[in-house]
mmCIF file of C-alpha atoms in Angstrom:
data_model
loop_
_atom_site.group_PDB
_atom_site.id
_atom_site.type_symbol
_atom_site.label_atom_id
_atom_site.label_comp_id
_atom_site.label_asym_id
_atom_site.label_seq_id
_atom_site.Cartn_x
_atom_site.Cartn_y
_atom_site.Cartn_z
ATOM 1 C CA MET A 1 -20.133 30.554 91.176
ATOM 2 C CA ALA A 2 -16.490 31.024 90.612
ATOM 3 C CA GLU A 3 -15.974 27.525 91.776
ATOM 4 C CA GLU A 4 -18.431 26.122 89.227
ATOM 5 C CA THR A 5 -16.711 27.905 86.377
ATOM 6 C CA LYS A 6 -13.393 26.601 87.588
ATOM 7 C CA LYS A 7 -14.735 23.023 87.646
ATOM 8 C CA GLN A 8 -16.148 23.374 84.123
ATOM 9 C CA GLN A 9 -12.787 24.576 82.835
ATOM 10 C CA GLU A 10 -11.054 21.661 84.485
ATOM 11 C CA ALA A 11 -13.541 19.214 82.945
ATOM 12 C CA VAL A 12 -12.570 20.382 79.455
ATOM 13 C CA PRO A 13 -9.093 19.144 78.565
ATOM 14 C CA ALA A 14 -6.580 21.800 77.719
ATOM 15 C CA ASP A 15 -5.938 20.542 74.211
ATOM 16 C CA GLN A 16 -9.640 20.885 73.249
ATOM 17 C CA PRO A 17 -10.977 24.392 72.939
ATOM 18 C CA GLU A 18 -14.411 25.242 74.214
ATOM 19 C CA ALA A 19 -17.280 24.553 71.867
ATOM 20 C CA THR A 20 -18.874 27.602 70.400
ATOM 21 C CA THR A 21 -22.384 27.843 69.114
ATOM 22 C CA ALA A 22 -21.577 29.780 65.971
ATOM 23 C CA PRO A 23 -21.407 27.547 62.869
ATOM 24 C CA ASP A 24 -18.571 29.558 61.303
ATOM 25 C CA ALA A 25 -16.427 29.094 64.327
ATOM 26 C CA ALA A 26 -17.036 25.324 64.270
ATOM 27 C CA GLU A 27 -16.022 25.045 60.623
ATOM 28 C CA ALA A 28 -12.929 27.101 61.229
ATOM 29 C CA GLN A 29 -12.049 24.918 64.202
ATOM 30 C CA GLU A 30 -12.468 21.695 62.141
ATOM 31 C CA ALA A 31 -10.378 23.123 59.337
ATOM 32 C CA ALA A 32 -7.643 23.972 61.780
ATOM 33 C CA GLU A 33 -7.731 20.485 63.280
ATOM 34 C CA VAL A 34 -7.532 18.578 59.959
ATOM 35 C CA PRO A 35 -4.283 19.466 58.272
ATOM 36 C CA VAL A 36 -4.588 19.648 54.476
ATOM 37 C CA GLN A 37 -2.007 17.370 52.941
ATOM 38 C CA GLU A 38 -1.146 18.093 49.363
ATOM 39 C CA ALA A 39 0.169 15.047 47.543
ATOM 40 C CA ALA A 40 3.817 15.533 46.864
ATOM 41 C CA PRO A 41 4.659 14.667 43.248
ATOM 42 C CA ASP A 42 6.208 11.231 42.962
ATOM 43 C CA PRO A 43 9.368 11.604 40.860
ATOM 44 C CA LEU A 44 9.345 7.905 39.906
ATOM 45 C CA ALA A 45 5.780 8.058 38.561
ATOM 46 C CA GLU A 46 6.572 11.242 36.637
ATOM 47 C CA ALA A 47 9.670 9.629 35.134
ATOM 48 C CA GLN A 48 7.690 6.519 34.149
ATOM 49 C CA GLU A 49 5.023 8.654 32.445
ATOM 50 C CA ALA A 50 7.693 10.612 30.576
ATOM 51 C CA LEU A 51 9.401 7.357 29.521
ATOM 52 C CA LYS A 52 6.088 5.932 28.338
ATOM 53 C CA ALA A 53 5.385 9.072 26.276
ATOM 54 C CA GLU A 54 8.868 9.026 24.733
ATOM 55 C CA HIS A 55 8.600 5.302 23.956
ATOM 56 C CA ASP A 56 5.248 5.913 22.235
ATOM 57 C CA ASN A 57 6.778 8.750 20.198
ATOM 58 C CA TYR A 58 9.710 6.495 19.271
ATOM 59 C CA LEU A 59 7.403 3.696 18.086
ATOM 60 C CA ARG A 60 5.361 6.130 16.000
ATOM 61 C CA LEU A 61 8.494 7.596 14.439
ATOM 62 C CA ALA A 62 9.891 4.134 13.679
ATOM 63 C CA ALA A 63 6.614 3.068 12.030
ATOM 64 C CA GLU A 64 6.483 6.290 10.031
ATOM 65 C CA TYR A 65 10.059 5.788 8.818
ATOM 66 C CA ASP A 66 9.350 2.161 7.881
ATOM 67 C CA ASN A 67 6.304 3.236 5.849
ATOM 68 C CA TYR A 68 8.391 5.927 4.134
ATOM 69 C CA ARG A 69 11.124 3.410 3.305
ATOM 70 C CA LYS A 70 8.647 0.910 1.846
ATOM 71 C CA ARG A 71 6.847 3.616 -0.144
ATOM 72 C CA SER A 72 10.146 4.935 -1.542
ATOM 73 C CA GLN A 73 11.278 1.431 -2.546
ATOM 74 C CA LYS A 74 7.945 0.734 -4.237
ATOM 75 C CA GLU A 75 8.128 4.042 -6.142
ATOM 76 C CA LYS A 76 11.687 3.248 -7.217
ATOM 77 C CA ASP A 77 10.687 -0.225 -8.414
ATOM 78 C CA ASN A 78 7.697 1.177 -10.294
ATOM 79 C CA LEU A 79 9.854 3.821 -11.975
ATOM 80 C CA PHE A 80 12.303 1.154 -13.117
ATOM 81 C CA ARG A 81 9.501 -1.093 -14.383
ATOM 82 C CA ASP A 82 7.796 1.816 -16.155
ATOM 83 C CA GLY A 83 11.088 2.743 -17.821
ATOM 84 C CA LYS A 84 11.540 -0.823 -19.065
ATOM 85 C CA CYS A 85 7.945 -0.895 -20.329
ATOM 86 C CA SER A 86 8.453 2.383 -22.171
ATOM 87 C CA ALA A 87 11.613 1.071 -23.848
ATOM 88 C CA VAL A 88 9.926 -2.199 -24.845
ATOM 89 C CA GLU A 89 6.965 -0.285 -26.243
ATOM 90 C CA LYS A 90 9.325 1.523 -28.651
ATOM 91 C CA PHE A 91 10.448 -1.847 -30.073
ATOM 92 C CA LEU A 92 6.939 -3.205 -30.697
ATOM 93 C CA PRO A 93 6.708 -1.808 -34.263
ATOM 94 C CA VAL A 94 9.882 -3.771 -35.061
ATOM 95 C CA TYR A 95 8.211 -6.930 -33.698
ATOM 96 C CA ASP A 96 5.110 -6.229 -35.808
ATOM 97 C CA ASN A 97 7.186 -5.692 -38.973
ATOM 98 C CA LEU A 98 9.144 -8.901 -38.391
ATOM 99 C CA SER A 99 5.878 -10.796 -37.849
ATOM 100 C CA ARG A 100 4.469 -9.489 -41.116
ATOM 101 C CA ALA A 101 7.737 -10.336 -42.893
ATOM 102 C CA LEU A 102 7.555 -13.933 -41.608
ATOM 103 C CA GLU A 103 3.974 -14.285 -42.867
ATOM 104 C CA GLN A 104 4.955 -13.378 -46.438
ATOM 105 C CA GLU A 105 5.966 -16.093 -48.855
ATOM 106 C CA THR A 106 9.439 -15.746 -50.319
ATOM 107 C CA ALA A 107 11.545 -17.815 -52.667
ATOM 108 C CA ASP A 108 14.774 -16.737 -50.973
ATOM 109 C CA ALA A 109 15.388 -19.230 -48.130
ATOM 110 C CA ALA A 110 18.385 -17.289 -46.790
ATOM 111 C CA TYR A 111 16.270 -14.128 -46.498
ATOM 112 C CA LYS A 112 13.532 -16.001 -44.611
ATOM 113 C CA LYS A 113 16.135 -17.625 -42.341
ATOM 114 C CA GLY A 114 17.615 -14.176 -41.544
ATOM 115 C CA VAL A 115 14.194 -12.744 -40.638
ATOM 116 C CA GLU A 116 13.477 -15.791 -38.449
ATOM 117 C CA MET A 117 16.805 -15.393 -36.642
ATOM 118 C CA THR A 118 16.145 -11.690 -36.081
ATOM 119 C CA MET A 119 12.672 -12.465 -34.669
ATOM 120 C CA ASN A 120 14.088 -15.197 -32.405
ATOM 121 C CA GLY A 121 16.735 -12.765 -31.127
ATOM 122 C CA LEU A 122 14.071 -10.161 -30.352
ATOM 123 C CA LEU A 123 11.926 -12.756 -28.551
ATOM 124 C CA GLU A 124 14.928 -13.832 -26.448
ATOM 125 C CA ILE A 125 15.584 -10.234 -25.435
ATOM 126 C CA LEU A 126 11.923 -9.760 -24.520
ATOM 127 C CA LYS A 127 12.029 -12.964 -22.476
ATOM 128 C CA LYS A 128 15.116 -11.751 -20.570
ATOM 129 C CA LEU A 129 13.288 -8.486 -19.852
ATOM 130 C CA GLU A 130 10.412 -10.593 -18.446
ATOM 131 C CA VAL A 131 7.990 -9.463 -21.153
ATOM 132 C CA ASN A 132 5.133 -11.872 -21.876
ATOM 133 C CA VAL A 133 3.693 -12.095 -25.384
ATOM 134 C CA TYR A 134 0.046 -13.148 -25.483
ATOM 135 C CA GLY A 135 -2.934 -13.272 -27.801
ATOM 136 C CA GLU A 136 -3.450 -16.550 -29.632
ATOM 137 C CA PRO A 137 -6.506 -17.781 -31.526
ATOM 138 C CA GLY A 138 -8.573 -20.044 -29.294
ATOM 139 C CA GLU A 139 -8.024 -18.047 -26.089
ATOM 140 C CA ILE A 140 -11.035 -16.596 -24.302
ATOM 141 C CA PHE A 141 -11.505 -12.838 -24.648
ATOM 142 C CA ASP A 142 -10.501 -10.835 -21.561
ATOM 143 C CA PRO A 143 -11.197 -7.080 -21.767
ATOM 144 C CA ASN A 144 -8.261 -6.435 -19.437
ATOM 145 C CA LEU A 145 -5.848 -8.036 -21.908
ATOM 146 C CA HIS A 146 -7.507 -7.830 -25.323
ATOM 147 C CA ASN A 147 -8.934 -5.127 -27.556
ATOM 148 C CA ALA A 148 -11.751 -6.556 -29.677
ATOM 149 C CA VAL A 149 -11.936 -4.638 -32.957
ATOM 150 C CA MET A 150 -14.150 -7.106 -34.824
ATOM 151 C CA HIS A 151 -16.835 -9.664 -33.975
ATOM 152 C CA ILE A 152 -17.999 -12.654 -35.925
ATOM 153 C CA ASP A 153 -21.177 -14.705 -35.535
ATOM 154 C CA ASP A 154 -20.144 -18.300 -36.025
ATOM 155 C CA ASP A 155 -21.515 -21.346 -34.217
ATOM 156 C CA ASN A 156 -18.195 -23.185 -34.659
ATOM 157 C CA TYR A 157 -16.633 -20.989 -31.947
ATOM 158 C CA LYS A 158 -17.469 -20.616 -28.276
ATOM 159 C CA GLU A 159 -18.848 -17.380 -26.843
ATOM 160 C CA GLY A 160 -15.986 -14.859 -26.434
ATOM 161 C CA GLU A 161 -13.390 -17.066 -28.140
ATOM 162 C CA ILE A 162 -10.630 -15.277 -30.038
ATOM 163 C CA VAL A 163 -10.880 -16.130 -33.740
ATOM 164 C CA GLN A 164 -8.109 -14.011 -35.218
ATOM 165 C CA VAL A 165 -5.234 -11.958 -33.782
ATOM 166 C CA PHE A 166 -4.257 -8.764 -35.610
ATOM 167 C CA GLN A 167 -1.586 -7.634 -33.118
ATOM 168 C CA LYS A 168 -0.044 -9.564 -30.241
ATOM 169 C CA GLY A 169 -0.350 -8.219 -26.710
ATOM 170 C CA PHE A 170 2.589 -7.575 -24.395
ATOM 171 C CA SER A 171 2.729 -7.404 -20.611
ATOM 172 C CA MET A 172 5.388 -7.134 -17.954
ATOM 173 C CA GLY A 173 4.213 -8.607 -14.673
ATOM 174 C CA ASP A 174 0.799 -7.116 -14.026
ATOM 175 C CA LYS A 175 1.384 -4.073 -16.257
ATOM 176 C CA ILE A 176 -0.014 -4.204 -19.789
ATOM 177 C CA ILE A 177 2.362 -2.684 -22.346
ATOM 178 C CA ARG A 178 0.012 -3.187 -25.299
ATOM 179 C CA HIS A 179 -3.380 -4.899 -25.504
ATOM 180 C CA ALA A 180 -3.791 -7.642 -28.079
ATOM 181 C CA MET A 181 -5.936 -6.534 -31.032
ATOM 182 C CA VAL A 182 -8.309 -9.418 -31.786
ATOM 183 C CA GLN A 183 -11.450 -10.601 -33.523
ATOM 184 C CA THR A 184 -13.872 -12.460 -31.245
ATOM 185 C CA ALA A 185 -16.854 -14.757 -31.775
ATOM 186 C CA ASN A 186 -20.280 -13.909 -30.384
#
């Protein structure tokens, strides 16, 4: 019998241990045979991920700064425009008084000429400030530009046509300084 055991041991190679019937022993043996390889961190991949994250942060910061710059410029432009509109609004009573003075009949031609020259000077200044004067009879009523204080039923006029202008309207670009006060036809 000793010889049979010796032959069985020789049949099994030395690098392979004998098989055991216990399942725990088999699992332990397999675990010992298969070495667990943990992936070593790739420094290049880590650097590329960090670069990608920093580039994304840079792009976001650049876009945020550009939006801030545009918003600040727009606010500055609006403040300047609003200041000009406020100053022009203070001169509108002078325009109204000169308009009324030009409508009055006078025997003094020099006086009338002086009022006309003053009105022309004011209109030139308003033009240089890019102020538009609007509100003429015959225009079509626009509630965004006109303030209708009276209505007239007359078939000689079209629907919504301005019949009479009591006060001219003033605008600067898309900002209304004063709405035109008008009478419209229904």
